mmCIF file of C-alpha atoms in Angstrom:
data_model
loop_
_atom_site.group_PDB
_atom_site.id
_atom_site.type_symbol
_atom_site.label_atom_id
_atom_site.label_comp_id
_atom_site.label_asym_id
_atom_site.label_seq_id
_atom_site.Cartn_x
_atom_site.Cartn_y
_atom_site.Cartn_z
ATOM 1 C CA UNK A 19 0.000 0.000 0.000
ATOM 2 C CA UNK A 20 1.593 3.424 -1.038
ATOM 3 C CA UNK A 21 0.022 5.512 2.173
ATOM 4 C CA UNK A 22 1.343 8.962 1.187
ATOM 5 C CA UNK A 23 3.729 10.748 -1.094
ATOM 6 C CA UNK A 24 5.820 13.876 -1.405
ATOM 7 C CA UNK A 25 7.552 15.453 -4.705
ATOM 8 C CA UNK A 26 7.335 17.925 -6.939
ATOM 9 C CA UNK A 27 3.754 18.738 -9.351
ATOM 10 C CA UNK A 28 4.421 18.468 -12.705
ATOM 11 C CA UNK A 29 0.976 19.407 -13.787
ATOM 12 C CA UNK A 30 -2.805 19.800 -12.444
ATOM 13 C CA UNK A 31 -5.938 19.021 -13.712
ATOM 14 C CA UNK A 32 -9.444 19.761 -12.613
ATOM 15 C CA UNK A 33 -9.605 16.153 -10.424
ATOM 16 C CA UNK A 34 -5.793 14.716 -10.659
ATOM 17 C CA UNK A 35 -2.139 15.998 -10.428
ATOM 18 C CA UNK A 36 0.919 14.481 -11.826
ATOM 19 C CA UNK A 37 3.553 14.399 -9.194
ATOM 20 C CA UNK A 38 7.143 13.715 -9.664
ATOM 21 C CA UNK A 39 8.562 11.297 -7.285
ATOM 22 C CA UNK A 40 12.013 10.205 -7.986
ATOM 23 C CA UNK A 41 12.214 11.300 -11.308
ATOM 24 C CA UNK A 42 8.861 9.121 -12.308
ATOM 25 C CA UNK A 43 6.103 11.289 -12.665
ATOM 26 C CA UNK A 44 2.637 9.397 -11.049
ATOM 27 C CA UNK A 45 -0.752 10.817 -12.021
ATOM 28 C CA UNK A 46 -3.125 11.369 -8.863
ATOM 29 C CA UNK A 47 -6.769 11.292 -8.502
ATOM 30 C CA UNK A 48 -8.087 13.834 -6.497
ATOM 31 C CA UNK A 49 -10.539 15.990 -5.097
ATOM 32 C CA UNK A 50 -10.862 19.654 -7.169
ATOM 33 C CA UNK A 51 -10.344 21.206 -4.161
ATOM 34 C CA UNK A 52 -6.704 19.169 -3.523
ATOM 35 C CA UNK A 53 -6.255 19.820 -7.239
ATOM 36 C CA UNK A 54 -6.762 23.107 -7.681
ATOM 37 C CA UNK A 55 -4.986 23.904 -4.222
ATOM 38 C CA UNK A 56 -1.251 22.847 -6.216
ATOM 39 C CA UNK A 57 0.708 24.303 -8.617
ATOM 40 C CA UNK A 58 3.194 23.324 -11.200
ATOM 41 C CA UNK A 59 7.132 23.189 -9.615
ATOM 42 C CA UNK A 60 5.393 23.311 -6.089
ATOM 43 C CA UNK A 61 6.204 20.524 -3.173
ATOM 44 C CA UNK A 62 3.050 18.819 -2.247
ATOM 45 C CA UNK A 63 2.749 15.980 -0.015
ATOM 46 C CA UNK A 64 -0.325 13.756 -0.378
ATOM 47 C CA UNK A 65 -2.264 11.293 1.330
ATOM 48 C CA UNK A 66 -2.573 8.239 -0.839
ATOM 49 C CA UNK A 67 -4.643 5.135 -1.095
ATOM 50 C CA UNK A 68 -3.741 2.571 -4.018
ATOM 51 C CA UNK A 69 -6.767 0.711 -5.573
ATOM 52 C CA UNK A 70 -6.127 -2.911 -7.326
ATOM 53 C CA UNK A 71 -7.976 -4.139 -9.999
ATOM 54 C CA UNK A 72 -6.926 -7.034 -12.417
ATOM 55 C CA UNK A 73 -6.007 -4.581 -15.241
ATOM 56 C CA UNK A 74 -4.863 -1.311 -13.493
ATOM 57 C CA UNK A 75 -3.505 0.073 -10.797
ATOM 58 C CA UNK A 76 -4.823 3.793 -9.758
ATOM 59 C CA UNK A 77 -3.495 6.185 -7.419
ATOM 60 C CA UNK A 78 -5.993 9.034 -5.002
ATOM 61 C CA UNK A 79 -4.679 11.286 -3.182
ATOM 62 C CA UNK A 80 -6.177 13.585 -0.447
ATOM 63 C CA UNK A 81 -4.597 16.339 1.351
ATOM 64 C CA UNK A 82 -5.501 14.542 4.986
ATOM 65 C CA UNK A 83 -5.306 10.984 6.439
ATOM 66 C CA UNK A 84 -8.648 11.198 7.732
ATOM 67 C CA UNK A 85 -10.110 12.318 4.691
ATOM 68 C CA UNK A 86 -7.655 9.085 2.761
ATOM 69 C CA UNK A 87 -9.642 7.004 5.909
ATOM 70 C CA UNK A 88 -13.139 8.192 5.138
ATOM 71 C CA UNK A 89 -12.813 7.255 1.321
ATOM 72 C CA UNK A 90 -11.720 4.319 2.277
ATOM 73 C CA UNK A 91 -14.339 3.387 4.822
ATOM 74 C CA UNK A 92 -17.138 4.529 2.351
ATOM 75 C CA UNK A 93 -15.867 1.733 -0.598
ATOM 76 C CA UNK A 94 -16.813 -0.668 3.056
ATOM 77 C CA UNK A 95 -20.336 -0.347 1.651
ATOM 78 C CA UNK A 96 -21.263 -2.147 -1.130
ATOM 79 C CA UNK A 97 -21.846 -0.696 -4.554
ATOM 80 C CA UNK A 98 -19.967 2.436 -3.486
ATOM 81 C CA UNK A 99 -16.607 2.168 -5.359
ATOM 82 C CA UNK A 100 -13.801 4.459 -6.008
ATOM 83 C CA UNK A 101 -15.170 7.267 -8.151
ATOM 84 C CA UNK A 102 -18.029 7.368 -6.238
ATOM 85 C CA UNK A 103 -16.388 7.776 -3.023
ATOM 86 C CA UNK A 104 -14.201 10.535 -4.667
ATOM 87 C CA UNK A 105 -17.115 12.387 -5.920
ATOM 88 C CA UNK A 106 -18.639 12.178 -2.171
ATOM 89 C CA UNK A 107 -15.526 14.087 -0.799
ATOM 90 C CA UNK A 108 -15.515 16.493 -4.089
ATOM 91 C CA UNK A 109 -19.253 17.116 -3.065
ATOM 92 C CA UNK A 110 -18.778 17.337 0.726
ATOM 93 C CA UNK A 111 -15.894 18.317 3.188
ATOM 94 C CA UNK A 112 -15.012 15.168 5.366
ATOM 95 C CA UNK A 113 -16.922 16.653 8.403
ATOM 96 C CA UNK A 114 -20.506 17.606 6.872
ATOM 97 C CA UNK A 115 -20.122 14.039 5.114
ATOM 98 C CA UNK A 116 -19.450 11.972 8.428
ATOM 99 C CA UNK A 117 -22.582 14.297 10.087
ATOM 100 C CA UNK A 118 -24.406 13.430 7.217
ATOM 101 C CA UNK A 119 -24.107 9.809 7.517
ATOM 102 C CA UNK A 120 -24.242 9.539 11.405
ATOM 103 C CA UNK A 121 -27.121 12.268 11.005
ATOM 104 C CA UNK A 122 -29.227 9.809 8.697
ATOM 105 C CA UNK A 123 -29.284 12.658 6.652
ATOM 106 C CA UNK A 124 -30.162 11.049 2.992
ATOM 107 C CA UNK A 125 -31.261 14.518 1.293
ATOM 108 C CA UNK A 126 -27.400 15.282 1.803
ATOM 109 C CA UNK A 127 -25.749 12.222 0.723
ATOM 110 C CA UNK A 128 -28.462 12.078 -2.356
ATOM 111 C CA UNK A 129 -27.050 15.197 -3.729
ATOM 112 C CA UNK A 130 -23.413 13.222 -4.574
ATOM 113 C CA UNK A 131 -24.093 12.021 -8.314
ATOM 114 C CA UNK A 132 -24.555 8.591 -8.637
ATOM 115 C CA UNK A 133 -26.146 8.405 -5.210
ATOM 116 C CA UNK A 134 -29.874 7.256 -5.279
ATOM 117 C CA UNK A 135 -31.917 7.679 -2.475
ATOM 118 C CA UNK A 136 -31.697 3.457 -1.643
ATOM 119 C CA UNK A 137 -27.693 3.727 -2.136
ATOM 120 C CA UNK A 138 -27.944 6.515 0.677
ATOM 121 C CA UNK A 139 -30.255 4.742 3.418
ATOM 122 C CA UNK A 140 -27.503 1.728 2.389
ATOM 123 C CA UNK A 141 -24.448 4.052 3.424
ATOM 124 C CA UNK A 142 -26.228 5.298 6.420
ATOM 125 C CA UNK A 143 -27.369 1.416 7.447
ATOM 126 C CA UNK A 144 -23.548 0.327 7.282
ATOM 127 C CA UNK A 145 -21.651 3.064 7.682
ATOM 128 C CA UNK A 146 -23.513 5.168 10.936
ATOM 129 C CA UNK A 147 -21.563 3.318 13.562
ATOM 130 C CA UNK A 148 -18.462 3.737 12.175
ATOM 131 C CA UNK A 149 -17.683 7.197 11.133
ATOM 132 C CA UNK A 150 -16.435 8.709 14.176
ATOM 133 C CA UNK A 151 -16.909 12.133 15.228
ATOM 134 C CA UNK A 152 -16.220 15.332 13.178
ATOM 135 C CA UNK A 153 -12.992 17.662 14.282
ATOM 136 C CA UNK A 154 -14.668 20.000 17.163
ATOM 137 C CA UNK A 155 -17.828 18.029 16.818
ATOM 138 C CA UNK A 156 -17.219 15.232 19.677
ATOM 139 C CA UNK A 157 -20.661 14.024 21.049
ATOM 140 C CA UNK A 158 -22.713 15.028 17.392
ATOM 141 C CA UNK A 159 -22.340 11.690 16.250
ATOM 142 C CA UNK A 160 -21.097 8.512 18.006
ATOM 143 C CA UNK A 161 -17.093 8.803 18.490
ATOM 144 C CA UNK A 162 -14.328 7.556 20.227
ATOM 145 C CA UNK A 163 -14.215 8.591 23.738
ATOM 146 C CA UNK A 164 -12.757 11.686 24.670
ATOM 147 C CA UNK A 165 -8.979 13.119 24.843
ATOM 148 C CA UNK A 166 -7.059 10.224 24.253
ATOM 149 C CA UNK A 167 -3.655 10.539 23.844
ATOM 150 C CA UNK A 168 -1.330 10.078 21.057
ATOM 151 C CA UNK A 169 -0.577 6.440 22.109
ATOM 152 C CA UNK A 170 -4.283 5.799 22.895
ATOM 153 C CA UNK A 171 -5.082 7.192 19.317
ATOM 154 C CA UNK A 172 -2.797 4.302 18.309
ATOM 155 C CA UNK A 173 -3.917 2.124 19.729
ATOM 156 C CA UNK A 174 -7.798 2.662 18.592
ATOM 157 C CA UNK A 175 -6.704 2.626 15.001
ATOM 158 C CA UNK A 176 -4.939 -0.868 15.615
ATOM 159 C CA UNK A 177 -8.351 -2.114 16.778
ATOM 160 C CA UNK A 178 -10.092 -0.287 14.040
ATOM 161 C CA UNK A 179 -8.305 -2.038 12.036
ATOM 162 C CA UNK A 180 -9.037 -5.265 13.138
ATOM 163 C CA UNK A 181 -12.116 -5.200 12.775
ATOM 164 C CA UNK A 182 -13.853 -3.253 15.553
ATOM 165 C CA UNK A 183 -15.720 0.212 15.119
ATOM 166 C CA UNK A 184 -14.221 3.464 16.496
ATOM 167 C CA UNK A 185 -16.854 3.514 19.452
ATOM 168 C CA UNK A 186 -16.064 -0.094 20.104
ATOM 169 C CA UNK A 187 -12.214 0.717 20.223
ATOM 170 C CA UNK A 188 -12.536 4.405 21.582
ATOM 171 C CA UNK A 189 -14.488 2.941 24.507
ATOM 172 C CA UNK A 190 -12.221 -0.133 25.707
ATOM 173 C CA UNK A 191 -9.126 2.142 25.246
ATOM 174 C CA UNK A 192 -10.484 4.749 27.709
ATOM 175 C CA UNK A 193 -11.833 1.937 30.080
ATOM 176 C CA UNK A 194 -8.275 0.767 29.917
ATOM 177 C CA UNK A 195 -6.273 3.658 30.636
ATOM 178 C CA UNK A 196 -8.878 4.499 33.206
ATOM 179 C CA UNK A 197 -7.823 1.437 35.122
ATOM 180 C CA UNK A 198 -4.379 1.463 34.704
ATOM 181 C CA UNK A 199 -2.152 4.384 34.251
ATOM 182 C CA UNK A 200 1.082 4.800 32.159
ATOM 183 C CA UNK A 201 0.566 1.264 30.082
ATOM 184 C CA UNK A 202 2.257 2.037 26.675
ATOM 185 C CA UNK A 203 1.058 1.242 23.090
ATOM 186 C CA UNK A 204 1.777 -2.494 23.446
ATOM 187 C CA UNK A 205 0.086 -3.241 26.695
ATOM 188 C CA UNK A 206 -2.726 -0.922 26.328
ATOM 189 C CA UNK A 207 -3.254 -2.795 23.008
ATOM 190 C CA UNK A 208 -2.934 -6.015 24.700
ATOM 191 C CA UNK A 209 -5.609 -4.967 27.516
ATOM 192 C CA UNK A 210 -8.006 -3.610 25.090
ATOM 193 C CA UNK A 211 -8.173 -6.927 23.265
ATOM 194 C CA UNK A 212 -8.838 -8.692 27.054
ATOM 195 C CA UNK A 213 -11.468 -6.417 27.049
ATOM 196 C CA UNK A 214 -12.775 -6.948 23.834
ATOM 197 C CA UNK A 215 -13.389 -10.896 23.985
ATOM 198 C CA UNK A 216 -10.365 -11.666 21.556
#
């Protein structure tokens, strides 16, 4: 998995860039907003995700993790691949999209194209657990629990990504570190997954 990149833009487009990394230049699907916030001969530094098919390999980039994370967690829902999770983030900012979906808010998603009113109710069905809590927006939508640390923040992605939802990890983190102080990132991992059944 290529997870981010830095180099130099070659050229932009209205929804990809051409970066050059190491003297090979590697065209960059994007937002319009990331696109048309670089310029030709400027540094740029991208979140990536890498999507596999049998006959191609393509390359998005984003200029946050958490808005790499969100298209990613949207393609978690079937039928929604990845131009269509693109064209939710070129739509919508990360945060309005993630209250959207914890919201139940279907007018909002419905005005993505490509996303029919059933495709909507489907994203909000699968996805309304999951999507955390926008920046500056803890206790709008189910989140991870409060002011966890850098370590703790760790640790809830490691449990994110096996498997659990953010609440699920947020919680057993802070019911961890509540019961035990100064535990680092491998034994606060270790007693979260007690805690968790596995």
């Amino acid at each position: 998995m290529i997870a981010s990149l830095s180099g130099t833009v070659l050229s932009a487009g209205l929804d990809h860039v051409v970066v050059e990394v190491g003297g090979v230049g590697l065209l960059v699907h994007t937002t319009p907003a990331a696109a048309s916030s670089t310029r030709a001969g400027a540094s740029v530094r991208l979140s990536t995700s890498l999507v596999v098919r049998e006959d191609s390999l393509t390359l998005f980039g984003f200029e946050t993790a958490a808005e790499r994370d969100l298209f990613e967690l949207v393609q978690t829902v079937s039928g929604v691949g990845p131009r269509l999770a693109l064209a939710m983030l070129a739509v919508h900012a990360p945060d309005p999209l993630r209250l959207a979906i914890a919201g139940s808010d279907v007018t909002t998603l419905t005005k993505v194209p490509g996303i029919g009113k059933k495709g909507a109710e489907r994203i909000v069905l699968e996805l309304k657990d999951k999507v955390g809590a926008p920046a500056g927006q803890a206790g709008a939508v189910p989140s991870v629990a409060p002011a966890l640390t850098t370590d703790q923040d760790q640790v809830v992605e490691a449990l994110v990504g096996l498997g659990w939802n953010a609440k699920q990890a947020g919680d057993a983190v802070a019911a961890v570190t509540a019961e035990t102080d100064g535990l680092d990132v491998a034994e606060t991992l270790r007693a979260a997954l007690r805690r968790l059944g596995r």
